[in-house]
Amino acid sequence: MKFLFDLFPVILFFAAFKLFDIYVATTVAIVATFLQIGWLKWRKRKVDAMMWISLAIIAVFGGATLALHDETFIKWKPTVLYWLLGIVLAGSELLFRRNLIRAMLKEQLQMPESAWTRLNWSWVGFLGFMGAANLYVAFNFSTDTWVNFKLFGGMGLMLVFVVLQALFLARYVEDKKESR
């Protein structure tokens, strides 16, 4: 359910683009992201940092797209989000010796330090790849192809990566169960 909730603005962006154009779709994505956060606040639920960052990026890049009537800005939005998250993961590890992936998952998983490091850097690499792939599609194909890639290609690549991560993590989940 959370996965669908997180995809809410992207799905509405896709639908609005198919029915109207990139500018209506951008407006819909901005409004949907504000509504998403408003809904969580109204229900007195926690709004995670990633959602606030996404709101800021869609407001800035979407706002620039609408104000300047230039779709280039909205096409950069996913890349900025991916690369920013990758930089945060890498910077936290390199500058502060803090593995944010471990901080999020340490209650569910016990792994050796080398596995946490590998997991963190695999996410950094994947996010770098996703940002580059977005730019490649955005600036080498039609806007329609980019919008399709944004929803289906991005989601598909993320799903494949998460399944590969789950396979990597499975051996540690099994070890944890056996040690009880």
mmCIF file of C-alpha atoms in Angstrom:
data_model
loop_
_atom_site.group_PDB
_atom_site.id
_atom_site.type_symbol
_atom_site.label_atom_id
_atom_site.label_comp_id
_atom_site.label_asym_id
_atom_site.label_seq_id
_atom_site.Cartn_x
_atom_site.Cartn_y
_atom_site.Cartn_z
ATOM 1 C CA MET A 1 0.000 0.000 0.000
ATOM 2 C CA LYS A 2 2.836 2.381 0.864
ATOM 3 C CA PHE A 3 4.439 1.607 -2.501
ATOM 4 C CA LEU A 4 1.269 2.697 -4.345
ATOM 5 C CA PHE A 5 0.920 5.742 -2.103
ATOM 6 C CA ASP A 6 4.513 6.747 -2.911
ATOM 7 C CA LEU A 7 3.798 6.306 -6.644
ATOM 8 C CA PHE A 8 0.611 8.411 -6.481
ATOM 9 C CA PRO A 9 2.162 11.608 -7.984
ATOM 10 C CA VAL A 10 4.015 9.642 -10.692
ATOM 11 C CA ILE A 11 0.881 7.757 -11.738
ATOM 12 C CA LEU A 12 -1.141 10.982 -11.860
ATOM 13 C CA PHE A 13 1.671 12.685 -13.803
ATOM 14 C CA PHE A 14 1.590 9.847 -16.323
ATOM 15 C CA ALA A 15 -2.207 9.961 -16.696
ATOM 16 C CA ALA A 16 -2.294 13.757 -17.012
ATOM 17 C CA PHE A 17 0.452 13.669 -19.640
ATOM 18 C CA LYS A 18 -1.409 11.059 -21.685
ATOM 19 C CA LEU A 19 -4.660 13.055 -21.467
ATOM 20 C CA PHE A 20 -3.246 16.579 -21.796
ATOM 21 C CA ASP A 21 0.417 17.643 -22.010
ATOM 22 C CA ILE A 22 3.644 17.957 -20.035
ATOM 23 C CA TYR A 23 2.606 21.240 -18.423
ATOM 24 C CA VAL A 24 -0.710 19.951 -17.097
ATOM 25 C CA ALA A 25 1.086 16.785 -15.972
ATOM 26 C CA THR A 26 3.698 18.851 -14.142
ATOM 27 C CA THR A 27 0.997 20.865 -12.382
ATOM 28 C CA VAL A 28 -0.783 17.651 -11.414
ATOM 29 C CA ALA A 29 2.453 16.159 -10.035
ATOM 30 C CA ILE A 30 3.125 19.249 -7.913
ATOM 31 C CA VAL A 31 -0.430 19.349 -6.562
ATOM 32 C CA ALA A 32 -0.463 15.569 -5.972
ATOM 33 C CA THR A 33 2.759 15.746 -3.963
ATOM 34 C CA PHE A 34 1.367 18.580 -1.815
ATOM 35 C CA LEU A 35 -1.866 16.589 -1.329
ATOM 36 C CA GLN A 36 0.101 13.480 -0.436
ATOM 37 C CA ILE A 37 1.958 15.301 2.337
ATOM 38 C CA GLY A 38 -1.219 17.090 3.411
ATOM 39 C CA TRP A 39 -2.989 13.733 3.700
ATOM 40 C CA LEU A 40 -0.240 12.339 5.918
ATOM 41 C CA LYS A 41 -0.244 15.458 8.108
ATOM 42 C CA TRP A 42 -4.046 15.387 8.377
ATOM 43 C CA ARG A 43 -3.896 11.710 9.430
ATOM 44 C CA LYS A 44 -1.154 12.673 11.931
ATOM 45 C CA ARG A 45 1.333 10.346 10.281
ATOM 46 C CA LYS A 46 5.058 10.895 9.888
ATOM 47 C CA VAL A 47 6.203 12.427 6.615
ATOM 48 C CA ASP A 48 9.581 10.871 5.877
ATOM 49 C CA ALA A 49 12.533 12.968 4.789
ATOM 50 C CA MET A 50 12.492 11.517 1.274
ATOM 51 C CA MET A 51 8.964 12.815 0.712
ATOM 52 C CA TRP A 52 9.934 16.330 1.848
ATOM 53 C CA ILE A 53 12.947 16.249 -0.469
ATOM 54 C CA SER A 54 10.757 15.054 -3.336
ATOM 55 C CA LEU A 55 8.301 17.877 -2.653
ATOM 56 C CA ALA A 56 11.087 20.452 -2.718
ATOM 57 C CA ILE A 57 12.513 19.094 -5.962
ATOM 58 C CA ILE A 58 9.147 18.828 -7.743
ATOM 59 C CA ALA A 59 8.216 22.337 -6.567
ATOM 60 C CA VAL A 60 11.494 23.825 -7.823
ATOM 61 C CA PHE A 61 11.912 21.889 -11.077
ATOM 62 C CA GLY A 62 8.196 21.669 -11.813
ATOM 63 C CA GLY A 63 7.804 25.344 -10.973
ATOM 64 C CA ALA A 64 10.644 26.225 -13.346
ATOM 65 C CA THR A 65 9.036 24.093 -16.065
ATOM 66 C CA LEU A 66 5.748 25.958 -15.673
ATOM 67 C CA ALA A 67 7.212 29.441 -15.222
ATOM 68 C CA LEU A 68 9.602 29.166 -18.172
ATOM 69 C CA HIS A 69 7.374 26.870 -20.238
ATOM 70 C CA ASP A 70 10.369 24.560 -20.728
ATOM 71 C CA GLU A 71 10.045 20.818 -20.144
ATOM 72 C CA THR A 72 13.796 20.443 -19.642
ATOM 73 C CA PHE A 73 13.464 21.200 -15.938
ATOM 74 C CA ILE A 74 10.890 18.514 -15.172
ATOM 75 C CA LYS A 75 12.991 16.005 -17.103
ATOM 76 C CA TRP A 76 15.895 16.723 -14.744
ATOM 77 C CA LYS A 77 13.780 16.153 -11.617
ATOM 78 C CA PRO A 78 14.196 12.334 -11.318
ATOM 79 C CA THR A 79 17.935 12.593 -11.928
ATOM 80 C CA VAL A 80 18.351 15.253 -9.267
ATOM 81 C CA LEU A 81 16.390 13.128 -6.795
ATOM 82 C CA TYR A 82 18.370 9.948 -7.583
ATOM 83 C CA TRP A 83 21.735 11.674 -7.501
ATOM 84 C CA LEU A 84 20.944 13.616 -4.348
ATOM 85 C CA LEU A 85 20.016 10.422 -2.535
ATOM 86 C CA GLY A 86 23.164 8.722 -3.874
ATOM 87 C CA ILE A 87 25.310 11.642 -2.702
ATOM 88 C CA VAL A 88 23.716 11.512 0.744
ATOM 89 C CA LEU A 89 24.418 7.761 1.032
ATOM 90 C CA ALA A 90 28.000 8.140 -0.229
ATOM 91 C CA GLY A 91 28.719 11.311 1.736
ATOM 92 C CA SER A 92 27.407 9.862 4.947
ATOM 93 C CA GLU A 93 29.683 6.844 4.532
ATOM 94 C CA LEU A 94 32.779 8.761 3.423
ATOM 95 C CA LEU A 95 32.545 11.849 5.602
ATOM 96 C CA PHE A 96 30.868 10.582 8.752
ATOM 97 C CA ARG A 97 31.556 6.819 8.611
ATOM 98 C CA ARG A 98 27.800 6.318 8.936
ATOM 99 C CA ASN A 99 26.054 3.776 6.749
ATOM 100 C CA LEU A 100 22.480 5.031 6.335
ATOM 101 C CA ILE A 101 21.269 1.745 4.850
ATOM 102 C CA ARG A 102 22.436 -0.026 8.020
ATOM 103 C CA ALA A 103 20.805 2.656 10.170
ATOM 104 C CA MET A 104 17.463 1.969 8.446
ATOM 105 C CA LEU A 105 17.673 -1.846 8.461
ATOM 106 C CA LYS A 106 19.763 -2.815 11.491
ATOM 107 C CA GLU A 107 16.713 -3.837 13.536
ATOM 108 C CA GLN A 108 15.584 -6.292 10.856
ATOM 109 C CA LEU A 109 18.951 -7.626 9.760
ATOM 110 C CA GLN A 110 22.284 -8.639 11.247
ATOM 111 C CA MET A 111 25.134 -8.607 8.746
ATOM 112 C CA PRO A 112 28.904 -8.227 8.786
ATOM 113 C CA GLU A 113 30.283 -4.761 8.181
ATOM 114 C CA SER A 114 31.516 -5.705 4.703
ATOM 115 C CA ALA A 115 27.991 -6.696 3.643
ATOM 116 C CA TRP A 116 26.540 -3.384 4.891
ATOM 117 C CA THR A 117 29.237 -1.516 2.998
ATOM 118 C CA ARG A 118 28.559 -3.491 -0.192
ATOM 119 C CA LEU A 119 24.825 -2.883 0.166
ATOM 120 C CA ASN A 120 25.305 0.862 0.660
ATOM 121 C CA TRP A 121 27.653 1.231 -2.315
ATOM 122 C CA SER A 122 25.387 -0.861 -4.525
ATOM 123 C CA TRP A 123 22.588 1.623 -3.809
ATOM 124 C CA VAL A 124 24.921 4.539 -4.559
ATOM 125 C CA GLY A 125 25.855 2.933 -7.886
ATOM 126 C CA PHE A 126 22.275 2.075 -8.756
ATOM 127 C CA LEU A 127 21.042 5.593 -7.998
ATOM 128 C CA GLY A 128 23.864 7.014 -10.128
ATOM 129 C CA PHE A 129 22.875 4.675 -12.954
ATOM 130 C CA MET A 130 19.176 5.583 -12.637
ATOM 131 C CA GLY A 131 19.975 9.284 -12.816
ATOM 132 C CA ALA A 132 22.112 8.798 -15.911
ATOM 133 C CA ALA A 133 19.500 6.531 -17.541
ATOM 134 C CA ASN A 134 16.833 9.166 -16.943
ATOM 135 C CA LEU A 135 18.941 11.846 -18.634
ATOM 136 C CA TYR A 136 19.769 9.548 -21.530
ATOM 137 C CA VAL A 137 16.111 8.779 -22.218
ATOM 138 C CA ALA A 138 14.969 12.359 -21.530
ATOM 139 C CA PHE A 139 17.348 13.944 -24.012
ATOM 140 C CA ASN A 140 17.643 11.253 -26.681
ATOM 141 C CA PHE A 141 13.993 10.246 -27.097
ATOM 142 C CA SER A 142 10.613 11.923 -27.321
ATOM 143 C CA THR A 143 8.903 13.321 -24.242
ATOM 144 C CA ASP A 144 6.275 10.595 -24.610
ATOM 145 C CA THR A 145 8.980 7.912 -24.453
ATOM 146 C CA TRP A 146 10.535 9.633 -21.431
ATOM 147 C CA VAL A 147 7.191 9.706 -19.589
ATOM 148 C CA ASN A 148 6.707 5.986 -20.297
ATOM 149 C CA PHE A 149 10.248 5.278 -19.108
ATOM 150 C CA LYS A 150 9.719 7.386 -15.982
ATOM 151 C CA LEU A 151 6.831 5.194 -14.878
ATOM 152 C CA PHE A 152 7.452 1.765 -16.378
ATOM 153 C CA GLY A 153 11.202 1.719 -17.040
ATOM 154 C CA GLY A 154 12.126 3.349 -13.746
ATOM 155 C CA MET A 155 9.760 1.156 -11.786
ATOM 156 C CA GLY A 156 10.921 -1.957 -13.648
ATOM 157 C CA LEU A 157 14.593 -1.238 -13.065
ATOM 158 C CA MET A 158 13.902 -0.486 -9.404
ATOM 159 C CA LEU A 159 11.988 -3.756 -9.040
ATOM 160 C CA VAL A 160 14.822 -5.776 -10.609
ATOM 161 C CA PHE A 161 17.366 -4.057 -8.364
ATOM 162 C CA VAL A 162 15.294 -4.625 -5.218
ATOM 163 C CA VAL A 163 14.840 -8.316 -6.096
ATOM 164 C CA LEU A 164 18.619 -8.642 -6.559
ATOM 165 C CA GLN A 165 19.133 -6.894 -3.211
ATOM 166 C CA ALA A 166 16.619 -9.256 -1.579
ATOM 167 C CA LEU A 167 18.554 -12.247 -2.943
ATOM 168 C CA PHE A 168 21.762 -10.770 -1.506
ATOM 169 C CA LEU A 169 20.098 -10.121 1.864
ATOM 170 C CA ALA A 170 18.329 -13.502 2.041
ATOM 171 C CA ARG A 171 21.410 -15.330 3.277
ATOM 172 C CA TYR A 172 21.606 -12.996 6.280
ATOM 173 C CA VAL A 173 17.924 -13.306 7.077
ATOM 174 C CA GLU A 174 18.279 -17.092 7.074
ATOM 175 C CA ASP A 175 21.388 -16.913 9.263
ATOM 176 C CA LYS A 176 19.537 -14.755 11.761
ATOM 177 C CA LYS A 177 16.658 -17.271 11.970
ATOM 178 C CA GLU A 178 19.052 -20.205 12.411
ATOM 179 C CA SER A 179 20.893 -18.516 15.274
ATOM 180 C CA ARG A 180 17.725 -18.310 17.413
#
